Amino acid sequence: MAAHLKKRVYEEFSKVVQIPHEETPAKKLRLSKPSKSAALHIDLCKATNSTDALQYLLQFARKPVEAESVEGVVRILLEHYYKETDNSVRLKIASLLGLLSKTQGFSPDCIVDDAINTLSNEKSHQVLAQLLDTLLVIGTQLPESPALRLRLVEVAYKHLSDTYFGVRNKCLQLLGCLGMVDAPLGKENEGAGLRDVQSIISDYFGDQDPRVRTAALKAMLQLHERGMKIHQIIYDQACRLLTDDYEQVRSAAVQMVWVLSQLYPESIVPIPSSNEEIRLVDDAFGKISHMVSDGSWMVRVQAAKTLGSMLQVSPHFLEQTLDKKLMSDLRRKRTAHERAKELFASGEFSSGRKWADDAPKEKLDTNTVNLIASGACGAFVHGLEDEMFEVRIAAVEALCQLARSSPSFAEKCLDFLVDMFNDEIEEVRLQSIHVLREISTHITLREDQLDTVLAVLEDSSRDIREALHELLCYTNVSTKECIQLALLELLKNLNKYPTDRNSVWKCLKFLGSRHPTLVLPLVPELLSTHPYFDTPEPDMDDPAYIAVLVLVFNAAKSCPTMPALFSDHTFRHYAYLRDSLSHLVPPLRLPGRKQVYGLDSVDSGPGSGSVESAQLFLQQSLNRVSTIQNLEAPGAQDLLDLTIRDLLRLGELQTELAGAADFCATYLRCQLLLMKALQEKLWNMAVPLCLKQNVTATAAAQQILEETYKLEFLYSGLESRQVATIHHVRLQAKALQLVLTARTRQGLDLLISSCEKFLQDVESFQRLFLTELPHLQDSFVDKLLELMPRLSSCKPVELVKILQTTLRQSGLLQLRLPEQIHRATATIIEPTGESDNPLRFTSGLVVALDIDATLEHVQDPQNTVKVQVLYPDGQSHVIHPKPGDFRKPGPHRHRLITQVYLSHTAWTEPSQIEVRLLLAYSSSSTSLTSPSKLGWSENLESLPPAEAAVEGTIPFSKAVKVFIMPKPARR
C-alpha cells in the first residue's frame, strides 16, 4: 500500500505540462522595384550632348513601364523637354508621351495642359506635328470627356493655318477623330466649337499640298464612320477632286463620292451645261465608272470594287458599263416641238448667196447632252481587259455583286465572265469560276458558252478543275446536246486526271438531278442498250462507266419512266453502287422488281421531328446520369456503361448530333475511369497487396488526361463552362496521379515537387475560371479552394491524405451542353489504300505520295494539322504541310492537298505503311493571358505563373495502308 502511494506521489509530481509553442508569424518582405522615373532622370542628367540623350531615350522606349510609374516618368520627360534645344530629342520625347498615354490603368488627362502648353512655344514643325499626334492619342483615350475633346478641336483649328503640311495633316486628322458630331452652327464666332466641323475640313479640299487634300478627305470619311451625316453640298467638291493630279487624292475622292451616293441616293442633281437632272446615285455611278480608266492601277482597283457595292443604280446605267458605245437611252433626245422651234429660229430658207447662212446658230457639244460621260461607257469591259490582274479580279468581283441583285444584268454579263475563263493568270480564272458559280441560279448556259467553259477542264491546275466541277454542279444547260458535251468532256478529264474521280462523280450526280428530262433521251446511248439485241455487260471497275451510271440514276430519281429503259445488269449495278457509293446514288423505287431499293422515308431524309427527339433523348441521358450519386458503385458503373453505349449509337444515327453525343460519351468515359480507379478495395489495402490494381489506376489516370485533351481541342463550339468542366476533370486526374505517386513511395523530392506543381495547377484553375466558380458548387475544386490555406502550409503526406479524402467524397459534375458542338474530323480521299500494286522506289532515295483529305470543323488547320507516316519497323515520321496546301471550299470545311516524301532502306518484300492525320495541340493556347496580348507598358514579371504548356497530337482520321517496296540500289 505504501509503495502504491509512493508511486502515485511520484506520478503527481512528475506530471509534465506541455505548453503549445506559438509559431511566430513569418516576416513578409515587400520587394520594391527601382523607380523608372529616377533611373530616367539619372540617365538624362548623364547625357553630355543630344546624341547621348537620344540613345538613352531609345533604350528607355524598349523597357516596359508600370501604370503607377507613368506619371513620374512623364514629369521627367516634360522637364527635360523644356531644357532641350535639339529638335530630334524633343521629337522623341513627344513620341514617348503618346506611347505612355496608351498605358492601361493610366489616365492621361493630367498631362493635357502640359502638352497643350508646349505647342504654343514650339518652333519646329516636325515636333509640332508629333505633339498634335500625342494630343490625338490622349483624346481617343478619353472619349467620355466632351469638354476636353472640344478643347483639343480648338487647338487643332488654331494650328490649321500652319505652313508645314504635316501639321495641317495632324490637325485635320484630329478634327476627324475628335470633332463633335452635334456641334452647333454659327457665323458670328469663328471658334471651332461653334463652327461646323465639316465646313472647316471642306475648306482644305482645295489645299495646295496633295497630302493635305488627302488628309481632308480622310477626315471627312472619319466623321462619317463616327456617325455624322455628311452634308450633300460636299458632293460637288468631291466630284471635282476625282480629276486631281495625285492618285491618293483621287482614291480618297472615289470613296467620298461612294459614301454620299449611299447617303442621298434619290436626291436629284443637275447635269452640267444642260437642263437635265438625274438621281445622285446614278450620277455617282457614272463618275466612278469613269475612274475605271484612271491612269493609276490602284485607283482603278478601288473604283471597280466600289462599283460592286452600288446596288441602287438604275438598270440602264448598269447595262451601259458592258458596252463601250453610248446607248441611246443615255443620250438626251430632243422632242418634235424642240426641233420645230429650232427650225423656226433658224429663219427662212437659204438663198445660197452667203456661205453657211443656214448653219445652226448654237453649236452643241455631244458630250454635254449625255446623261453619262463617254469615258464611263463600258467600264466593266475596260476593267476586264485591264493590263493589271488586280484590276481584272476587282472587276470580276464587282460584276458578281451586281449580278446577284439583278437577274437581267446577270444574263447580259454572262458572256464577259465566260471569256475570263481564258485569262492568262490562274487567280483570275479561278475567281471567274467562283463568280459564275454564285450567280448560276440566274443563268442558263448556251452550247457555245458551255464549250468555252468545258475547255478549262484541260487546265493543269487541280484547283481550277475542281472549281469548274463545282460550277457545273449548279449550272443550268439548255439542250440535251449540252448534257452530252459536258459528259464527254468530263470523261476526258477523268481519263487524263484519274485523281479527279470523286469530284467528277459528284459533278455528274448534280448534273443528272438538275436535268432529268434532258438525260432521258440519251439513256439508250449512254447505257449502250438495244431494243432487240443483248449488249455486253460493262466492267464495274471502270470509273467512266460508274460516272455514266451516277448521271443516269440521279436523273431517274425525278423521272419515273427512265427505269423502263434499263437492262437487267443495270439493275444489278444499281444495287451494287447503292451499297458502295450511297452518297452518290439516290434511293429509287424500281417498278416490277421484287427488291425495293429505296423507300420514301429514306428518300425524304431525317425530319426535324427526329432531330428534336434525339436532342431530347440526349438531354434525358445526361439527366439520368446525374442520379448516380444515389447508387452503389456497381450500379453506377453499369448505368455509365449503358449511357455511353447509347450516346455512341445516337451519334451514328443522327449526324447532326454526332459531335454533342461523342463529346458527352467521352466525358462520361472519363468519369467511369475515375470511378473505377477510386474503388474501395484499392485504398483499404496495403500497397504490396494491390500492385496490379495500382498499375490499373495509374493507367486510368493517364487515359483520363488524354481524353480531357481530346475534349478540349478536338471539339469546337465549346463555351467557358464546358472548358471549366474539362479542366476540372483534368485536375481530378492530376490529383489521382499525385496520390498514386505517394503510395508507391518514389522519393520525397519527387513528392514535394509534385505537390508544388499540383498547387500551381489549382491556382491556375482559379485564375482562369474565376467567373465559372459559382457553377462549381460542392465540386472537387470548390472543396480544394476552401482548404487552400491549409494545403499551402501542410506537409506533403498530409496534403496527399486530404486529396485522397476529397477525391473519394466528390461526386459527378453535371455537364451542361452548349447549343452547337462539332467534332473535328478528317477523311483521307487519296491514297485509297485499295491498290495491291506496291509503290516501288530505290532505297536511300525518296518517292512522293499524294495526299488528298477533307477536313471538317478544324480550327486553324495551317498550324495544327500534321501527317503521320508509320513504317512496319516502328519508325514514325510526322510531316507539317505547307500553308499553301490548304484550301477552304466552304464554311467549317478545308481541303488538304499535299505530297509526303517517303524513304527507307531496302526491303526483301513489299509491306504496308500507315498514313493518318494528326491534330496538334498545346495547353498554353487556353490561357486567358498570353504575352502577345500585352500592351507596350505591361510587365511580364507581374503576371502570375501559368500552367506549364503540354503539347501533343490527337489522331483524328482513320489510318490508310499503302503498299511500298524500297528496292536495293543497282551497282
mmCIF file of N, CA and C in Angstrom, residues 813-869:
data_model
loop_
_atom_site.group_PDB
_atom_site.id
_atom_site.type_symbol
_atom_site.label_atom_id
_atom_site.label_comp_id
_atom_site.label_asym_id
_atom_site.label_seq_id
_atom_site.Cartn_x
_atom_site.Cartn_y
_atom_site.Cartn_z
ATOM 1 N N LEU A 813 -19.742 15.890 -61.680
ATOM 2 C CA LEU A 813 -20.107 17.264 -62.027
ATOM 3 C C LEU A 813 -21.026 17.237 -63.237
ATOM 4 N N GLN A 814 -22.203 17.853 -63.091
ATOM 5 C CA GLN A 814 -23.196 17.823 -64.163
ATOM 6 C C GLN A 814 -22.670 18.564 -65.397
ATOM 7 N N LEU A 815 -22.795 17.922 -66.572
ATOM 8 C CA LEU A 815 -22.346 18.519 -67.826
ATOM 9 C C LEU A 815 -23.504 19.267 -68.468
ATOM 10 N N ARG A 816 -23.245 20.516 -68.809
ATOM 11 C CA ARG A 816 -24.254 21.326 -69.485
ATOM 12 C C ARG A 816 -23.823 21.532 -70.930
ATOM 13 N N LEU A 817 -24.691 21.133 -71.865
ATOM 14 C CA LEU A 817 -24.342 21.171 -73.276
ATOM 15 C C LEU A 817 -24.579 22.556 -73.867
ATOM 16 N N PRO A 818 -23.656 23.060 -74.687
ATOM 17 C CA PRO A 818 -23.945 24.296 -75.432
ATOM 18 C C PRO A 818 -24.870 23.999 -76.611
ATOM 19 N N GLU A 819 -25.234 25.031 -77.334
ATOM 20 C CA GLU A 819 -26.186 24.843 -78.426
ATOM 21 C C GLU A 819 -25.598 24.023 -79.568
ATOM 22 N N GLN A 820 -24.337 24.190 -79.874
ATOM 23 C CA GLN A 820 -23.756 23.520 -81.036
ATOM 24 C C GLN A 820 -22.342 23.073 -80.733
ATOM 25 N N ILE A 821 -22.107 21.770 -80.846
ATOM 26 C CA ILE A 821 -20.766 21.211 -80.686
ATOM 27 C C ILE A 821 -20.452 20.413 -81.941
ATOM 28 N N HIS A 822 -19.255 20.633 -82.496
ATOM 29 C CA HIS A 822 -18.834 19.891 -83.678
ATOM 30 C C HIS A 822 -17.495 19.237 -83.385
ATOM 31 N N ARG A 823 -17.366 18.008 -83.833
ATOM 32 C CA ARG A 823 -16.110 17.279 -83.670
ATOM 33 C C ARG A 823 -15.258 17.450 -84.920
ATOM 34 N N ALA A 824 -13.987 17.710 -84.732
ATOM 35 C CA ALA A 824 -13.068 17.820 -85.856
ATOM 36 C C ALA A 824 -12.827 16.443 -86.456
ATOM 37 N N THR A 825 -13.077 16.300 -87.744
ATOM 38 C CA THR A 825 -12.910 15.019 -88.421
ATOM 39 C C THR A 825 -12.097 15.239 -89.688
ATOM 40 N N ALA A 826 -11.485 14.165 -90.153
ATOM 41 C CA ALA A 826 -10.705 14.199 -91.384
ATOM 42 C C ALA A 826 -10.941 12.898 -92.140
ATOM 43 N N THR A 827 -11.104 13.015 -93.443
ATOM 44 C CA THR A 827 -11.295 11.850 -94.310
ATOM 45 C C THR A 827 -10.232 11.892 -95.387
ATOM 46 N N ILE A 828 -9.417 10.840 -95.459
ATOM 47 C CA ILE A 828 -8.362 10.759 -96.464
ATOM 48 C C ILE A 828 -8.963 10.162 -97.737
ATOM 49 N N ILE A 829 -8.992 10.977 -98.807
ATOM 50 C CA ILE A 829 -9.539 10.537 -100.094
ATOM 51 C C ILE A 829 -8.477 9.800 -100.905
ATOM 52 N N GLU A 830 -7.303 10.360 -100.967
ATOM 53 C CA GLU A 830 -6.165 9.740 -101.631
ATOM 54 C C GLU A 830 -5.002 9.718 -100.652
ATOM 55 N N PRO A 831 -4.290 8.598 -100.542
ATOM 56 C CA PRO A 831 -4.488 7.310 -101.209
ATOM 57 C C PRO A 831 -5.687 6.553 -100.642
ATOM 58 N N THR A 832 -6.274 5.707 -101.480
ATOM 59 C CA THR A 832 -7.453 4.961 -101.049
ATOM 60 C C THR A 832 -7.102 3.734 -100.238
ATOM 61 N N GLY A 833 -5.878 3.216 -100.399
ATOM 62 C CA GLY A 833 -5.489 2.014 -99.673
ATOM 63 C C GLY A 833 -6.039 0.740 -100.261
ATOM 64 N N GLU A 834 -6.593 0.815 -101.489
ATOM 65 C CA GLU A 834 -7.195 -0.361 -102.110
ATOM 66 C C GLU A 834 -6.255 -1.052 -103.084
ATOM 67 N N SER A 835 -5.184 -0.396 -103.487
ATOM 68 C CA SER A 835 -4.308 -0.955 -104.510
ATOM 69 C C SER A 835 -3.371 -2.002 -103.918
ATOM 70 N N ASP A 836 -3.220 -3.120 -104.664
ATOM 71 C CA ASP A 836 -2.277 -4.160 -104.259
ATOM 72 C C ASP A 836 -0.925 -4.007 -104.942
ATOM 73 N N ASN A 837 -0.815 -3.047 -105.857
ATOM 74 C CA ASN A 837 0.455 -2.812 -106.537
ATOM 75 C C ASN A 837 1.330 -1.926 -105.665
ATOM 76 N N PRO A 838 2.490 -2.431 -105.248
ATOM 77 C CA PRO A 838 3.331 -1.627 -104.350
ATOM 78 C C PRO A 838 3.952 -0.445 -105.074
ATOM 79 N N LEU A 839 4.210 0.599 -104.301
ATOM 80 C CA LEU A 839 4.892 1.798 -104.794
ATOM 81 C C LEU A 839 6.388 1.526 -104.687
ATOM 82 N N ARG A 840 7.057 1.301 -105.818
ATOM 83 C CA ARG A 840 8.459 0.886 -105.819
ATOM 84 C C ARG A 840 9.376 2.100 -105.982
ATOM 85 N N PHE A 841 10.460 2.074 -105.243
ATOM 86 C CA PHE A 841 11.467 3.124 -105.363
ATOM 87 C C PHE A 841 12.784 2.581 -104.845
ATOM 88 N N THR A 842 13.859 3.240 -105.219
ATOM 89 C CA THR A 842 15.202 2.809 -104.835
ATOM 90 C C THR A 842 15.498 3.230 -103.406
ATOM 91 N N SER A 843 16.015 2.309 -102.612
ATOM 92 C CA SER A 843 16.311 2.613 -101.209
ATOM 93 C C SER A 843 17.338 3.734 -101.124
ATOM 94 N N GLY A 844 17.140 4.586 -100.132
ATOM 95 C CA GLY A 844 18.007 5.742 -99.960
ATOM 96 C C GLY A 844 17.521 6.970 -100.693
ATOM 97 N N LEU A 845 16.652 6.777 -101.690
ATOM 98 C CA LEU A 845 16.044 7.897 -102.383
ATOM 99 C C LEU A 845 14.634 8.108 -101.845
ATOM 100 N N VAL A 846 13.928 9.072 -102.408
ATOM 101 C CA VAL A 846 12.586 9.399 -101.914
ATOM 102 C C VAL A 846 11.568 9.172 -103.014
ATOM 103 N N VAL A 847 10.337 8.937 -102.610
ATOM 104 C CA VAL A 847 9.211 8.848 -103.525
ATOM 105 C C VAL A 847 8.090 9.703 -102.947
ATOM 106 N N ALA A 848 7.362 10.390 -103.835
ATOM 107 C CA ALA A 848 6.296 11.296 -103.394
ATOM 108 C C ALA A 848 4.979 10.544 -103.343
ATOM 109 N N LEU A 849 4.280 10.673 -102.229
ATOM 110 C CA LEU A 849 2.954 10.084 -102.059
ATOM 111 C C LEU A 849 1.942 11.219 -101.981
ATOM 112 N N ASP A 850 0.997 11.249 -102.914
ATOM 113 C CA ASP A 850 -0.016 12.303 -102.954
ATOM 114 C C ASP A 850 -1.043 12.081 -101.845
ATOM 115 N N ILE A 851 -1.318 13.134 -101.088
ATOM 116 C CA ILE A 851 -2.303 13.095 -100.001
ATOM 117 C C ILE A 851 -3.424 14.068 -100.360
ATOM 118 N N ASP A 852 -4.651 13.586 -100.313
ATOM 119 C CA ASP A 852 -5.836 14.412 -100.546
ATOM 120 C C ASP A 852 -6.830 14.091 -99.442
ATOM 121 N N ALA A 853 -7.148 15.069 -98.624
ATOM 122 C CA ALA A 853 -8.017 14.832 -97.464
ATOM 123 C C ALA A 853 -8.987 15.989 -97.301
ATOM 124 N N THR A 854 -10.135 15.665 -96.734
ATOM 125 C CA THR A 854 -11.151 16.665 -96.414
ATOM 126 C C THR A 854 -11.200 16.840 -94.897
ATOM 127 N N LEU A 855 -11.137 18.085 -94.436
ATOM 128 C CA LEU A 855 -11.149 18.398 -93.004
ATOM 129 C C LEU A 855 -12.452 19.116 -92.673
ATOM 130 N N GLU A 856 -13.094 18.680 -91.599
ATOM 131 C CA GLU A 856 -14.346 19.294 -91.155
ATOM 132 C C GLU A 856 -14.165 19.858 -89.749
ATOM 133 N N HIS A 857 -14.575 21.122 -89.571
ATOM 134 C CA HIS A 857 -14.612 21.782 -88.261
ATOM 135 C C HIS A 857 -13.238 21.786 -87.580
ATOM 136 N N VAL A 858 -12.204 22.044 -88.356
ATOM 137 C CA VAL A 858 -10.843 22.158 -87.815
ATOM 138 C C VAL A 858 -10.492 23.637 -87.751
ATOM 139 N N GLN A 859 -10.122 24.085 -86.560
ATOM 140 C CA GLN A 859 -9.749 25.482 -86.378
ATOM 141 C C GLN A 859 -8.248 25.653 -86.612
ATOM 142 N N ASP A 860 -7.891 26.638 -87.424
ATOM 143 C CA ASP A 860 -6.509 26.958 -87.759
ATOM 144 C C ASP A 860 -5.756 25.719 -88.252
ATOM 145 N N PRO A 861 -6.192 25.105 -89.370
ATOM 146 C CA PRO A 861 -5.550 23.867 -89.829
ATOM 147 C C PRO A 861 -4.101 24.069 -90.253
ATOM 148 N N GLN A 862 -3.733 25.294 -90.712
ATOM 149 C CA GLN A 862 -2.361 25.507 -91.171
ATOM 150 C C GLN A 862 -1.343 25.255 -90.071
ATOM 151 N N ASN A 863 -1.737 25.460 -88.815
ATOM 152 C CA ASN A 863 -0.790 25.303 -87.701
ATOM 153 C C ASN A 863 -1.027 24.035 -86.896
ATOM 154 N N THR A 864 -2.160 23.366 -87.073
ATOM 155 C CA THR A 864 -2.482 22.241 -86.189
ATOM 156 C C THR A 864 -2.504 20.883 -86.884
ATOM 157 N N VAL A 865 -2.709 20.834 -88.188
ATOM 158 C CA VAL A 865 -2.853 19.544 -88.877
ATOM 159 C C VAL A 865 -1.485 19.054 -89.332
ATOM 160 N N LYS A 866 -1.176 17.790 -89.026
ATOM 161 C CA LYS A 866 0.077 17.153 -89.426
ATOM 162 C C LYS A 866 -0.235 15.778 -90.023
ATOM 163 N N VAL A 867 0.694 15.291 -90.834
ATOM 164 C CA VAL A 867 0.566 13.972 -91.465
ATOM 165 C C VAL A 867 1.569 13.044 -90.809
ATOM 166 N N GLN A 868 1.096 11.874 -90.359
ATOM 167 C CA GLN A 868 1.972 10.880 -89.730
ATOM 168 C C GLN A 868 2.114 9.676 -90.656
ATOM 169 N N VAL A 869 3.344 9.237 -90.850
ATOM 170 C CA VAL A 869 3.643 8.032 -91.636
ATOM 171 C C VAL A 869 4.295 7.033 -90.694
#
